[in-house]
Amino acid sequence: MANLKSGIVLNEGENLVMELQAELWATSSNPIARMIGAVKRIIAAILGCKKEGYVVITDQRVIEVLRAKNFYVFDAGKVIRYLLPSGIKEIGYTKEPTCFCFCQAYNLFYEAYTQRTTVLLSDVDEAGAQRVVDSFYNALYKK
């Protein structure tokens, strides 16, 4: 079994395609925004607050994981969401200029009937963003 940061246990015969850790503090890949996000993360760590988000893509399913802790050890909540092919209307990525057009921010998004989720992809180029979207689509629709 694979040891995943998200804590998800894979089923027998299931293969991990990718595990994306969501950037929940910074708003873009802009160095200034990332620095502000790091400061927010440090302040939250000092206060004992921690939040993590993951999108786990396997060859059989797509799982969204959100976890929060308060005061360093107390679980403040956990949400595990399986994404169903019938519920996803749209999958894609956006490319936005940041830092006066010098840095590009790539965001994976998927829209369901009840929600829209956006995940900042860190350290990827356009080909990497396309690969993430293709893997997501293949996990949901290719059988």
JSON list of C-alpha atoms in Angstrom, two decimals:
[
{"chain": "A", "resi": 1, "resn": "MET", "atom": "CA", "xyz": [0.00, 0.00, 0.00]},
{"chain": "A", "resi": 2, "resn": "ALA", "atom": "CA", "xyz": [1.18, 3.50, -0.78]},
{"chain": "A", "resi": 3, "resn": "ASN", "atom": "CA", "xyz": [1.86, 5.88, 2.10]},
{"chain": "A", "resi": 4, "resn": "LEU", "atom": "CA", "xyz": [-0.06, 9.01, 1.15]},
{"chain": "A", "resi": 5, "resn": "LYS", "atom": "CA", "xyz": [0.23, 12.39, 2.86]},
{"chain": "A", "resi": 6, "resn": "SER", "atom": "CA", "xyz": [-3.54, 12.72, 2.71]},
{"chain": "A", "resi": 7, "resn": "GLY", "atom": "CA", "xyz": [-4.05, 9.57, 4.78]},
{"chain": "A", "resi": 8, "resn": "ILE", "atom": "CA", "xyz": [-6.16, 7.85, 2.10]},
{"chain": "A", "resi": 9, "resn": "VAL", "atom": "CA", "xyz": [-5.77, 4.09, 1.94]},
{"chain": "A", "resi": 10, "resn": "LEU", "atom": "CA", "xyz": [-5.92, 2.75, -1.60]},
{"chain": "A", "resi": 11, "resn": "ASN", "atom": "CA", "xyz": [-8.09, -0.24, -2.45]},
{"chain": "A", "resi": 12, "resn": "GLU", "atom": "CA", "xyz": [-6.52, -3.48, -3.57]},
{"chain": "A", "resi": 13, "resn": "GLY", "atom": "CA", "xyz": [-5.50, -3.20, -7.22]},
{"chain": "A", "resi": 14, "resn": "GLU", "atom": "CA", "xyz": [-5.87, 0.59, -7.22]},
{"chain": "A", "resi": 15, "resn": "ASN", "atom": "CA", "xyz": [-2.89, 2.62, -8.47]},
{"chain": "A", "resi": 16, "resn": "LEU", "atom": "CA", "xyz": [-2.03, 6.17, -7.49]},
{"chain": "A", "resi": 17, "resn": "VAL", "atom": "CA", "xyz": [-1.80, 8.56, -10.44]},
{"chain": "A", "resi": 18, "resn": "MET", "atom": "CA", "xyz": [-1.02, 11.71, -8.46]},
{"chain": "A", "resi": 19, "resn": "GLU", "atom": "CA", "xyz": [-1.61, 13.37, -5.13]},
{"chain": "A", "resi": 20, "resn": "LEU", "atom": "CA", "xyz": [-1.93, 17.17, -5.25]},
{"chain": "A", "resi": 21, "resn": "GLN", "atom": "CA", "xyz": [-1.50, 19.16, -2.08]},
{"chain": "A", "resi": 22, "resn": "ALA", "atom": "CA", "xyz": [-3.61, 22.27, -2.24]},
{"chain": "A", "resi": 23, "resn": "GLU", "atom": "CA", "xyz": [-2.02, 25.61, -1.40]},
{"chain": "A", "resi": 24, "resn": "LEU", "atom": "CA", "xyz": [-4.56, 26.91, 1.10]},
{"chain": "A", "resi": 25, "resn": "TRP", "atom": "CA", "xyz": [-2.63, 29.96, 2.27]},
{"chain": "A", "resi": 26, "resn": "ALA", "atom": "CA", "xyz": [-1.17, 31.73, -0.80]},
{"chain": "A", "resi": 27, "resn": "THR", "atom": "CA", "xyz": [-3.55, 33.09, -3.41]},
{"chain": "A", "resi": 28, "resn": "SER", "atom": "CA", "xyz": [-1.25, 32.68, -6.43]},
{"chain": "A", "resi": 29, "resn": "SER", "atom": "CA", "xyz": [2.24, 31.63, -7.48]},
{"chain": "A", "resi": 30, "resn": "ASN", "atom": "CA", "xyz": [3.33, 35.26, -7.32]},
{"chain": "A", "resi": 31, "resn": "PRO", "atom": "CA", "xyz": [6.40, 35.42, -4.99]},
{"chain": "A", "resi": 32, "resn": "ILE", "atom": "CA", "xyz": [4.85, 38.24, -2.97]},
{"chain": "A", "resi": 33, "resn": "ALA", "atom": "CA", "xyz": [1.57, 36.34, -2.52]},
{"chain": "A", "resi": 34, "resn": "ARG", "atom": "CA", "xyz": [3.51, 33.21, -1.57]},
{"chain": "A", "resi": 35, "resn": "MET", "atom": "CA", "xyz": [5.46, 35.21, 1.03]},
{"chain": "A", "resi": 36, "resn": "ILE", "atom": "CA", "xyz": [2.22, 36.62, 2.47]},
{"chain": "A", "resi": 37, "resn": "GLY", "atom": "CA", "xyz": [0.79, 33.08, 2.51]},
{"chain": "A", "resi": 38, "resn": "ALA", "atom": "CA", "xyz": [3.89, 31.83, 4.34]},
{"chain": "A", "resi": 39, "resn": "VAL", "atom": "CA", "xyz": [3.47, 34.57, 6.95]},
{"chain": "A", "resi": 40, "resn": "LYS", "atom": "CA", "xyz": [-0.20, 33.61, 7.40]},
{"chain": "A", "resi": 41, "resn": "ARG", "atom": "CA", "xyz": [0.83, 29.96, 7.75]},
{"chain": "A", "resi": 42, "resn": "ILE", "atom": "CA", "xyz": [3.45, 30.83, 10.41]},
{"chain": "A", "resi": 43, "resn": "ILE", "atom": "CA", "xyz": [0.97, 32.93, 12.40]},
{"chain": "A", "resi": 44, "resn": "ALA", "atom": "CA", "xyz": [-1.58, 30.11, 12.24]},
{"chain": "A", "resi": 45, "resn": "ALA", "atom": "CA", "xyz": [1.11, 27.61, 13.33]},
{"chain": "A", "resi": 46, "resn": "ILE", "atom": "CA", "xyz": [1.99, 29.79, 16.32]},
{"chain": "A", "resi": 47, "resn": "LEU", "atom": "CA", "xyz": [-1.70, 29.90, 17.25]},
{"chain": "A", "resi": 48, "resn": "GLY", "atom": "CA", "xyz": [-1.94, 26.13, 16.79]},
{"chain": "A", "resi": 49, "resn": "CYS", "atom": "CA", "xyz": [-4.15, 26.12, 13.67]},
{"chain": "A", "resi": 50, "resn": "LYS", "atom": "CA", "xyz": [-3.36, 23.86, 10.75]},
{"chain": "A", "resi": 51, "resn": "LYS", "atom": "CA", "xyz": [-5.30, 23.15, 7.59]},
{"chain": "A", "resi": 52, "resn": "GLU", "atom": "CA", "xyz": [-4.44, 20.84, 4.72]},
{"chain": "A", "resi": 53, "resn": "GLY", "atom": "CA", "xyz": [-6.14, 20.00, 1.47]},
{"chain": "A", "resi": 54, "resn": "TYR", "atom": "CA", "xyz": [-5.42, 17.27, -1.07]},
{"chain": "A", "resi": 55, "resn": "VAL", "atom": "CA", "xyz": [-6.80, 16.01, -4.34]},
{"chain": "A", "resi": 56, "resn": "VAL", "atom": "CA", "xyz": [-5.92, 12.33, -4.78]},
{"chain": "A", "resi": 57, "resn": "ILE", "atom": "CA", "xyz": [-6.24, 10.94, -8.30]},
{"chain": "A", "resi": 58, "resn": "THR", "atom": "CA", "xyz": [-6.07, 7.19, -8.79]},
{"chain": "A", "resi": 59, "resn": "ASP", "atom": "CA", "xyz": [-6.87, 5.01, -11.77]},
{"chain": "A", "resi": 60, "resn": "GLN", "atom": "CA", "xyz": [-10.31, 4.28, -10.27]},
{"chain": "A", "resi": 61, "resn": "ARG", "atom": "CA", "xyz": [-11.49, 7.40, -8.44]},
{"chain": "A", "resi": 62, "resn": "VAL", "atom": "CA", "xyz": [-10.84, 11.02, -7.47]},
{"chain": "A", "resi": 63, "resn": "ILE", "atom": "CA", "xyz": [-10.90, 11.98, -3.80]},
{"chain": "A", "resi": 64, "resn": "GLU", "atom": "CA", "xyz": [-10.90, 15.43, -2.19]},
{"chain": "A", "resi": 65, "resn": "VAL", "atom": "CA", "xyz": [-9.53, 15.61, 1.37]},
{"chain": "A", "resi": 66, "resn": "LEU", "atom": "CA", "xyz": [-9.70, 18.60, 3.74]},
{"chain": "A", "resi": 67, "resn": "ARG", "atom": "CA", "xyz": [-8.29, 18.41, 7.29]},
{"chain": "A", "resi": 68, "resn": "ALA", "atom": "CA", "xyz": [-8.08, 20.99, 10.07]},
{"chain": "A", "resi": 69, "resn": "LYS", "atom": "CA", "xyz": [-6.50, 20.96, 13.54]},
{"chain": "A", "resi": 70, "resn": "ASN", "atom": "CA", "xyz": [-6.77, 23.44, 16.38]},
{"chain": "A", "resi": 71, "resn": "PHE", "atom": "CA", "xyz": [-4.38, 23.93, 19.28]},
{"chain": "A", "resi": 72, "resn": "TYR", "atom": "CA", "xyz": [-1.82, 21.64, 17.65]},
{"chain": "A", "resi": 73, "resn": "VAL", "atom": "CA", "xyz": [-3.55, 18.30, 18.42]},
{"chain": "A", "resi": 74, "resn": "PHE", "atom": "CA", "xyz": [-7.34, 18.62, 18.40]},
{"chain": "A", "resi": 75, "resn": "ASP", "atom": "CA", "xyz": [-9.08, 17.62, 15.20]},
{"chain": "A", "resi": 76, "resn": "ALA", "atom": "CA", "xyz": [-11.22, 20.53, 14.08]},
{"chain": "A", "resi": 77, "resn": "GLY", "atom": "CA", "xyz": [-12.72, 18.66, 11.16]},
{"chain": "A", "resi": 78, "resn": "LYS", "atom": "CA", "xyz": [-12.10, 16.37, 8.25]},
{"chain": "A", "resi": 79, "resn": "VAL", "atom": "CA", "xyz": [-13.96, 16.13, 4.96]},
{"chain": "A", "resi": 80, "resn": "ILE", "atom": "CA", "xyz": [-13.45, 13.23, 2.56]},
{"chain": "A", "resi": 81, "resn": "ARG", "atom": "CA", "xyz": [-15.29, 13.69, -0.72]},
{"chain": "A", "resi": 82, "resn": "TYR", "atom": "CA", "xyz": [-15.43, 11.15, -3.56]},
{"chain": "A", "resi": 83, "resn": "LEU", "atom": "CA", "xyz": [-16.05, 12.83, -6.87]},
{"chain": "A", "resi": 84, "resn": "LEU", "atom": "CA", "xyz": [-18.51, 10.99, -9.08]},
{"chain": "A", "resi": 85, "resn": "PRO", "atom": "CA", "xyz": [-18.39, 11.23, -12.87]},
{"chain": "A", "resi": 86, "resn": "SER", "atom": "CA", "xyz": [-22.10, 12.05, -13.01]},
{"chain": "A", "resi": 87, "resn": "GLY", "atom": "CA", "xyz": [-21.60, 15.06, -10.72]},
{"chain": "A", "resi": 88, "resn": "ILE", "atom": "CA", "xyz": [-18.71, 16.74, -12.54]},
{"chain": "A", "resi": 89, "resn": "LYS", "atom": "CA", "xyz": [-19.76, 19.15, -15.28]},
{"chain": "A", "resi": 90, "resn": "GLU", "atom": "CA", "xyz": [-16.42, 20.68, -16.17]},
{"chain": "A", "resi": 91, "resn": "ILE", "atom": "CA", "xyz": [-12.69, 20.05, -15.59]},
{"chain": "A", "resi": 92, "resn": "GLY", "atom": "CA", "xyz": [-9.88, 22.34, -16.67]},
{"chain": "A", "resi": 93, "resn": "TYR", "atom": "CA", "xyz": [-7.12, 24.69, -15.71]},
{"chain": "A", "resi": 94, "resn": "THR", "atom": "CA", "xyz": [-6.61, 28.42, -15.81]},
{"chain": "A", "resi": 95, "resn": "LYS", "atom": "CA", "xyz": [-3.43, 30.33, -16.52]},
{"chain": "A", "resi": 96, "resn": "GLU", "atom": "CA", "xyz": [-3.25, 33.78, -14.98]},
{"chain": "A", "resi": 97, "resn": "PRO", "atom": "CA", "xyz": [-0.43, 36.30, -15.01]},
{"chain": "A", "resi": 98, "resn": "THR", "atom": "CA", "xyz": [0.77, 37.44, -11.59]},
{"chain": "A", "resi": 99, "resn": "CYS", "atom": "CA", "xyz": [3.53, 39.70, -10.31]},
{"chain": "A", "resi": 100, "resn": "PHE", "atom": "CA", "xyz": [3.16, 42.21, -13.16]},
{"chain": "A", "resi": 101, "resn": "CYS", "atom": "CA", "xyz": [2.94, 39.42, -15.78]},
{"chain": "A", "resi": 102, "resn": "PHE", "atom": "CA", "xyz": [6.31, 37.89, -14.81]},
{"chain": "A", "resi": 103, "resn": "CYS", "atom": "CA", "xyz": [4.92, 34.79, -13.08]},
{"chain": "A", "resi": 104, "resn": "GLN", "atom": "CA", "xyz": [2.16, 32.52, -14.32]},
{"chain": "A", "resi": 105, "resn": "ALA", "atom": "CA", "xyz": [-0.28, 30.90, -11.91]},
{"chain": "A", "resi": 106, "resn": "TYR", "atom": "CA", "xyz": [-1.92, 27.63, -12.97]},
{"chain": "A", "resi": 107, "resn": "ASN", "atom": "CA", "xyz": [-5.11, 26.58, -11.21]},
{"chain": "A", "resi": 108, "resn": "LEU", "atom": "CA", "xyz": [-6.87, 23.24, -11.60]},
{"chain": "A", "resi": 109, "resn": "PHE", "atom": "CA", "xyz": [-10.63, 23.67, -11.38]},
{"chain": "A", "resi": 110, "resn": "TYR", "atom": "CA", "xyz": [-13.58, 21.35, -11.50]},
{"chain": "A", "resi": 111, "resn": "GLU", "atom": "CA", "xyz": [-17.18, 22.32, -11.38]},
{"chain": "A", "resi": 112, "resn": "ALA", "atom": "CA", "xyz": [-19.87, 20.06, -10.04]},
{"chain": "A", "resi": 113, "resn": "TYR", "atom": "CA", "xyz": [-23.58, 20.63, -9.73]},
{"chain": "A", "resi": 114, "resn": "THR", "atom": "CA", "xyz": [-23.17, 21.71, -6.11]},
{"chain": "A", "resi": 115, "resn": "GLN", "atom": "CA", "xyz": [-19.75, 23.38, -5.95]},
{"chain": "A", "resi": 116, "resn": "ARG", "atom": "CA", "xyz": [-16.73, 24.69, -7.79]},
{"chain": "A", "resi": 117, "resn": "THR", "atom": "CA", "xyz": [-13.28, 23.76, -6.49]},
{"chain": "A", "resi": 118, "resn": "THR", "atom": "CA", "xyz": [-10.04, 25.47, -7.48]},
{"chain": "A", "resi": 119, "resn": "VAL", "atom": "CA", "xyz": [-6.56, 24.20, -6.56]},
{"chain": "A", "resi": 120, "resn": "LEU", "atom": "CA", "xyz": [-3.41, 26.24, -7.14]},
{"chain": "A", "resi": 121, "resn": "LEU", "atom": "CA", "xyz": [-0.84, 24.05, -8.89]},
{"chain": "A", "resi": 122, "resn": "SER", "atom": "CA", "xyz": [2.59, 24.90, -7.60]},
{"chain": "A", "resi": 123, "resn": "ASP", "atom": "CA", "xyz": [5.78, 24.51, -9.63]},
{"chain": "A", "resi": 124, "resn": "VAL", "atom": "CA", "xyz": [4.15, 23.42, -12.89]},
{"chain": "A", "resi": 125, "resn": "ASP", "atom": "CA", "xyz": [4.26, 24.72, -16.43]},
{"chain": "A", "resi": 126, "resn": "GLU", "atom": "CA", "xyz": [1.51, 24.54, -19.04]},
{"chain": "A", "resi": 127, "resn": "ALA", "atom": "CA", "xyz": [2.37, 20.94, -19.97]},
{"chain": "A", "resi": 128, "resn": "GLY", "atom": "CA", "xyz": [2.25, 19.93, -16.30]},
{"chain": "A", "resi": 129, "resn": "ALA", "atom": "CA", "xyz": [-1.14, 21.59, -15.82]},
{"chain": "A", "resi": 130, "resn": "GLN", "atom": "CA", "xyz": [-2.46, 19.79, -18.91]},
{"chain": "A", "resi": 131, "resn": "ARG", "atom": "CA", "xyz": [-1.13, 16.48, -17.56]},
{"chain": "A", "resi": 132, "resn": "VAL", "atom": "CA", "xyz": [-2.98, 17.03, -14.25]},
{"chain": "A", "resi": 133, "resn": "VAL", "atom": "CA", "xyz": [-6.25, 17.79, -16.06]},
{"chain": "A", "resi": 134, "resn": "ASP", "atom": "CA", "xyz": [-5.85, 14.75, -18.35]},
{"chain": "A", "resi": 135, "resn": "SER", "atom": "CA", "xyz": [-5.16, 12.47, -15.37]},
{"chain": "A", "resi": 136, "resn": "PHE", "atom": "CA", "xyz": [-8.22, 13.83, -13.56]},
{"chain": "A", "resi": 137, "resn": "TYR", "atom": "CA", "xyz": [-10.42, 13.30, -16.59]},
{"chain": "A", "resi": 138, "resn": "ASN", "atom": "CA", "xyz": [-9.07, 9.78, -17.24]},
{"chain": "A", "resi": 139, "resn": "ALA", "atom": "CA", "xyz": [-9.67, 8.76, -13.61]},
{"chain": "A", "resi": 140, "resn": "LEU", "atom": "CA", "xyz": [-13.31, 9.82, -13.85]},
{"chain": "A", "resi": 141, "resn": "TYR", "atom": "CA", "xyz": [-14.33, 8.88, -17.38]},
{"chain": "A", "resi": 142, "resn": "LYS", "atom": "CA", "xyz": [-12.03, 6.19, -18.79]},
{"chain": "A", "resi": 143, "resn": "LYS", "atom": "CA", "xyz": [-12.85, 2.68, -17.69]}
]
